[in-house]
């Protein structure tokens, strides 16, 4: 993996201040941890994002466009930096990556929303579980989908024994939870656009 030395710094304590507030929380045992999504967290050209689900925090940044060995002058690379991981890392990284790509105005079919859910051996569902909540025999699923295309782009199921009918239940449950993050993701993008338009006036 290439190493890139940088001279930038970002005060992480400032990220929460102007982030999109989470509307993804529900009443009962199906709560997302506090969610923070923000675009354009680095100075300079757009193409960066920050995602936080509780204690899991990720930065994503797009570099490019550059020429790749195949002669494509529109190639871009995406760097994801894990600041802390308390569970649901793939969910958090996918959300940061889709925001960074949108911020960089990379042409994509759709944005991606992702949810990490788990099911205990007793059959109870947990939304956005922490590492401590994953005990022996717990099954986990991280599902990402493009909401406007109605397509699943990632379905990572692991842990305890899962039958084919339980896979269907996982997909249905995780899809419903992922869609609850769509308004939060959309607001983070709109906040960036409104600041951009205000500064250009």
mmCIF file of C-alpha atoms in Angstrom:
data_model
loop_
_atom_site.group_PDB
_atom_site.id
_atom_site.type_symbol
_atom_site.label_atom_id
_atom_site.label_comp_id
_atom_site.label_asym_id
_atom_site.label_seq_id
_atom_site.Cartn_x
_atom_site.Cartn_y
_atom_site.Cartn_z
ATOM 1 C CA UNK A 1 0.000 0.000 0.000
ATOM 2 C CA UNK A 2 1.536 3.376 -0.968
ATOM 3 C CA UNK A 3 2.384 5.821 1.792
ATOM 4 C CA UNK A 4 1.586 9.487 1.241
ATOM 5 C CA UNK A 5 3.084 12.051 3.604
ATOM 6 C CA UNK A 6 0.780 14.995 4.210
ATOM 7 C CA UNK A 7 1.106 18.256 6.085
ATOM 8 C CA UNK A 8 -2.558 18.927 6.830
ATOM 9 C CA UNK A 9 -4.331 18.617 10.134
ATOM 10 C CA UNK A 10 -7.985 18.738 11.009
ATOM 11 C CA UNK A 11 -9.462 19.553 14.418
ATOM 12 C CA UNK A 12 -11.769 16.578 14.926
ATOM 13 C CA UNK A 13 -13.556 18.330 17.775
ATOM 14 C CA UNK A 14 -14.983 20.763 15.219
ATOM 15 C CA UNK A 15 -16.623 18.112 13.054
ATOM 16 C CA UNK A 16 -19.751 17.675 15.147
ATOM 17 C CA UNK A 17 -20.598 21.353 15.207
ATOM 18 C CA UNK A 18 -21.973 21.687 11.677
ATOM 19 C CA UNK A 19 -22.779 18.082 10.915
ATOM 20 C CA UNK A 20 -26.127 16.801 9.775
ATOM 21 C CA UNK A 21 -28.141 15.927 12.869
ATOM 22 C CA UNK A 22 -29.233 12.321 13.087
ATOM 23 C CA UNK A 23 -32.896 11.670 12.403
ATOM 24 C CA UNK A 24 -32.198 7.958 12.204
ATOM 25 C CA UNK A 25 -32.892 7.155 15.833
ATOM 26 C CA UNK A 26 -35.943 5.132 16.719
ATOM 27 C CA UNK A 27 -37.711 4.373 19.970
ATOM 28 C CA UNK A 28 -36.980 1.020 21.576
ATOM 29 C CA UNK A 29 -34.112 -1.360 20.941
ATOM 30 C CA UNK A 30 -33.639 -0.389 17.303
ATOM 31 C CA UNK A 31 -31.512 2.721 17.758
ATOM 32 C CA UNK A 32 -28.627 3.865 15.645
ATOM 33 C CA UNK A 33 -25.841 5.263 17.752
ATOM 34 C CA UNK A 34 -25.406 9.058 17.395
ATOM 35 C CA UNK A 35 -24.706 9.699 13.696
ATOM 36 C CA UNK A 36 -22.522 12.495 12.328
ATOM 37 C CA UNK A 37 -22.029 12.923 8.573
ATOM 38 C CA UNK A 38 -20.117 15.792 7.001
ATOM 39 C CA UNK A 39 -18.688 16.605 3.558
ATOM 40 C CA UNK A 40 -15.674 18.705 2.630
ATOM 41 C CA UNK A 41 -13.729 18.286 5.839
ATOM 42 C CA UNK A 42 -10.383 19.163 4.213
ATOM 43 C CA UNK A 43 -9.351 22.482 2.695
ATOM 44 C CA UNK A 44 -8.705 22.635 -1.026
ATOM 45 C CA UNK A 45 -10.438 20.725 -3.794
ATOM 46 C CA UNK A 46 -13.652 18.964 -2.790
ATOM 47 C CA UNK A 47 -13.783 15.256 -2.265
ATOM 48 C CA UNK A 48 -13.664 14.472 1.437
ATOM 49 C CA UNK A 49 -16.078 13.324 4.108
ATOM 50 C CA UNK A 50 -16.355 12.300 7.737
ATOM 51 C CA UNK A 51 -18.724 9.670 9.118
ATOM 52 C CA UNK A 52 -19.308 8.791 12.728
ATOM 53 C CA UNK A 53 -21.562 6.160 14.260
ATOM 54 C CA UNK A 54 -21.061 6.379 18.005
ATOM 55 C CA UNK A 55 -17.411 5.625 18.684
ATOM 56 C CA UNK A 56 -16.690 4.442 15.128
ATOM 57 C CA UNK A 57 -15.160 7.320 13.159
ATOM 58 C CA UNK A 58 -13.916 7.356 9.563
ATOM 59 C CA UNK A 59 -12.455 9.937 7.174
ATOM 60 C CA UNK A 60 -12.629 9.447 3.394
ATOM 61 C CA UNK A 61 -10.861 11.465 0.708
ATOM 62 C CA UNK A 62 -10.872 11.335 -3.090
ATOM 63 C CA UNK A 63 -7.650 11.976 -5.006
ATOM 64 C CA UNK A 64 -7.599 12.674 -8.723
ATOM 65 C CA UNK A 65 -8.447 12.632 -11.468
ATOM 66 C CA UNK A 66 -5.134 11.162 -12.546
ATOM 67 C CA UNK A 67 -3.869 9.049 -15.428
ATOM 68 C CA UNK A 68 -3.924 5.351 -14.660
ATOM 69 C CA UNK A 69 -1.830 2.656 -16.413
ATOM 70 C CA UNK A 70 -4.753 1.847 -18.734
ATOM 71 C CA UNK A 71 -4.747 5.386 -20.126
ATOM 72 C CA UNK A 72 -7.899 6.566 -18.372
ATOM 73 C CA UNK A 73 -7.400 10.242 -17.545
ATOM 74 C CA UNK A 74 -10.444 10.283 -15.264
ATOM 75 C CA UNK A 75 -9.211 7.728 -12.738
ATOM 76 C CA UNK A 76 -9.620 8.692 -9.095
ATOM 77 C CA UNK A 77 -8.530 6.958 -5.932
ATOM 78 C CA UNK A 78 -10.364 6.885 -2.637
ATOM 79 C CA UNK A 79 -8.560 6.800 0.695
ATOM 80 C CA UNK A 80 -10.397 5.741 3.844
ATOM 81 C CA UNK A 81 -8.807 6.392 7.242
ATOM 82 C CA UNK A 82 -10.200 4.677 10.328
ATOM 83 C CA UNK A 83 -9.908 6.991 13.330
ATOM 84 C CA UNK A 84 -11.598 4.627 15.774
ATOM 85 C CA UNK A 85 -13.580 1.398 15.561
ATOM 86 C CA UNK A 86 -16.178 0.400 18.136
ATOM 87 C CA UNK A 87 -18.240 -1.736 15.750
ATOM 88 C CA UNK A 88 -19.977 -1.259 12.397
ATOM 89 C CA UNK A 89 -16.794 -0.191 10.620
ATOM 90 C CA UNK A 90 -17.892 -1.280 7.125
ATOM 91 C CA UNK A 91 -21.181 0.634 7.474
ATOM 92 C CA UNK A 92 -19.320 3.775 8.543
ATOM 93 C CA UNK A 93 -16.666 3.474 5.814
ATOM 94 C CA UNK A 94 -19.282 2.988 3.078
ATOM 95 C CA UNK A 95 -21.182 6.092 4.203
ATOM 96 C CA UNK A 96 -17.993 8.185 4.318
ATOM 97 C CA UNK A 97 -16.917 6.906 0.892
ATOM 98 C CA UNK A 98 -20.214 7.715 -0.827
ATOM 99 C CA UNK A 99 -20.195 11.236 0.659
ATOM 100 C CA UNK A 100 -16.597 11.838 -0.463
ATOM 101 C CA UNK A 101 -17.382 10.668 -4.014
ATOM 102 C CA UNK A 102 -20.456 12.902 -4.159
ATOM 103 C CA UNK A 103 -18.456 15.826 -2.768
ATOM 104 C CA UNK A 104 -15.808 15.292 -5.459
ATOM 105 C CA UNK A 105 -18.583 15.273 -8.090
ATOM 106 C CA UNK A 106 -17.547 11.833 -9.306
ATOM 107 C CA UNK A 107 -20.227 10.533 -11.665
ATOM 108 C CA UNK A 108 -21.942 7.574 -9.977
ATOM 109 C CA UNK A 109 -25.253 5.786 -10.481
ATOM 110 C CA UNK A 110 -26.494 6.707 -7.009
ATOM 111 C CA UNK A 111 -25.382 7.393 -3.467
ATOM 112 C CA UNK A 112 -25.084 4.442 -1.100
ATOM 113 C CA UNK A 113 -26.713 4.026 2.294
ATOM 114 C CA UNK A 114 -25.559 1.263 4.621
ATOM 115 C CA UNK A 115 -26.726 -0.341 7.839
ATOM 116 C CA UNK A 116 -25.082 -2.794 10.207
ATOM 117 C CA UNK A 117 -27.506 -5.036 12.079
ATOM 118 C CA UNK A 118 -27.158 -8.119 14.250
ATOM 119 C CA UNK A 119 -29.339 -10.901 15.586
ATOM 120 C CA UNK A 120 -28.633 -12.511 18.936
ATOM 121 C CA UNK A 121 -28.900 -16.272 19.485
ATOM 122 C CA UNK A 122 -32.238 -15.598 21.242
ATOM 123 C CA UNK A 123 -33.584 -13.908 18.081
ATOM 124 C CA UNK A 124 -33.420 -10.260 19.187
ATOM 125 C CA UNK A 125 -32.450 -7.660 16.578
ATOM 126 C CA UNK A 126 -29.785 -5.045 17.271
ATOM 127 C CA UNK A 127 -29.357 -2.028 14.987
ATOM 128 C CA UNK A 128 -25.838 -0.600 14.646
ATOM 129 C CA UNK A 129 -24.344 -2.820 17.370
ATOM 130 C CA UNK A 130 -21.092 -2.012 19.112
ATOM 131 C CA UNK A 131 -18.273 -4.555 19.280
ATOM 132 C CA UNK A 132 -19.257 -5.291 22.885
ATOM 133 C CA UNK A 133 -22.800 -6.245 21.838
ATOM 134 C CA UNK A 134 -21.545 -8.937 19.467
ATOM 135 C CA UNK A 135 -21.377 -12.068 21.618
ATOM 136 C CA UNK A 136 -20.727 -15.659 20.605
ATOM 137 C CA UNK A 137 -23.478 -16.973 18.330
ATOM 138 C CA UNK A 138 -24.591 -13.507 17.187
ATOM 139 C CA UNK A 139 -25.101 -13.146 13.435
ATOM 140 C CA UNK A 140 -24.211 -9.835 11.769
ATOM 141 C CA UNK A 141 -25.143 -8.241 8.463
ATOM 142 C CA UNK A 142 -23.800 -5.094 6.852
ATOM 143 C CA UNK A 143 -25.980 -4.159 3.912
ATOM 144 C CA UNK A 144 -25.458 -1.269 1.500
ATOM 145 C CA UNK A 145 -27.836 -0.248 -1.242
ATOM 146 C CA UNK A 146 -28.446 2.413 -3.849
ATOM 147 C CA UNK A 147 -31.905 3.691 -2.872
ATOM 148 C CA UNK A 148 -32.859 5.294 -6.189
ATOM 149 C CA UNK A 149 -31.689 2.260 -8.175
ATOM 150 C CA UNK A 150 -33.252 -0.196 -5.699
ATOM 151 C CA UNK A 151 -30.064 -2.293 -5.851
ATOM 152 C CA UNK A 152 -28.022 -3.946 -3.124
ATOM 153 C CA UNK A 153 -24.303 -3.305 -3.624
ATOM 154 C CA UNK A 154 -22.947 -5.004 -0.489
ATOM 155 C CA UNK A 155 -24.292 -7.748 1.746
ATOM 156 C CA UNK A 156 -21.774 -9.054 4.269
ATOM 157 C CA UNK A 157 -23.251 -11.689 6.583
ATOM 158 C CA UNK A 158 -21.087 -13.326 9.223
ATOM 159 C CA UNK A 159 -21.167 -14.861 12.657
ATOM 160 C CA UNK A 160 -23.539 -17.578 13.825
ATOM 161 C CA UNK A 161 -25.386 -20.123 11.710
ATOM 162 C CA UNK A 162 -27.745 -18.377 9.257
ATOM 163 C CA UNK A 163 -30.363 -20.210 7.192
ATOM 164 C CA UNK A 164 -31.568 -19.057 3.769
ATOM 165 C CA UNK A 165 -34.853 -17.804 5.248
ATOM 166 C CA UNK A 166 -32.911 -15.861 7.885
ATOM 167 C CA UNK A 167 -30.829 -14.265 5.121
ATOM 168 C CA UNK A 168 -34.074 -12.908 3.640
ATOM 169 C CA UNK A 169 -35.042 -11.562 7.066
ATOM 170 C CA UNK A 170 -31.612 -9.955 7.452
ATOM 171 C CA UNK A 171 -31.875 -8.258 4.058
ATOM 172 C CA UNK A 172 -35.412 -6.978 4.715
ATOM 173 C CA UNK A 173 -34.557 -5.672 8.190
ATOM 174 C CA UNK A 174 -31.223 -4.113 7.172
ATOM 175 C CA UNK A 175 -32.762 -2.489 4.076
ATOM 176 C CA UNK A 176 -35.404 -0.805 6.214
ATOM 177 C CA UNK A 177 -32.767 0.505 8.626
ATOM 178 C CA UNK A 178 -30.420 1.664 5.853
ATOM 179 C CA UNK A 179 -33.215 3.698 4.272
ATOM 180 C CA UNK A 180 -33.637 5.582 7.556
ATOM 181 C CA UNK A 181 -30.134 6.985 6.998
ATOM 182 C CA UNK A 182 -30.985 8.380 3.548
ATOM 183 C CA UNK A 183 -32.429 11.696 4.860
ATOM 184 C CA UNK A 184 -29.339 12.151 7.067
ATOM 185 C CA UNK A 185 -27.006 11.537 4.110
ATOM 186 C CA UNK A 186 -29.055 13.857 1.898
ATOM 187 C CA UNK A 187 -28.965 16.623 4.501
ATOM 188 C CA UNK A 188 -25.164 16.373 4.780
ATOM 189 C CA UNK A 189 -24.889 16.848 1.006
ATOM 190 C CA UNK A 190 -27.397 19.719 0.938
ATOM 191 C CA UNK A 191 -25.587 21.476 3.802
ATOM 192 C CA UNK A 192 -22.389 21.405 1.739
ATOM 193 C CA UNK A 193 -24.156 22.779 -1.347
ATOM 194 C CA UNK A 194 -25.846 25.586 0.589
ATOM 195 C CA UNK A 195 -22.508 26.693 2.076
ATOM 196 C CA UNK A 196 -20.909 26.564 -1.371
ATOM 197 C CA UNK A 197 -23.647 28.716 -2.912
ATOM 198 C CA UNK A 198 -23.534 31.196 -0.037
ATOM 199 C CA UNK A 199 -19.773 31.633 -0.314
ATOM 200 C CA UNK A 200 -19.908 32.192 -4.072
ATOM 201 C CA UNK A 201 -22.353 35.138 -3.800
#
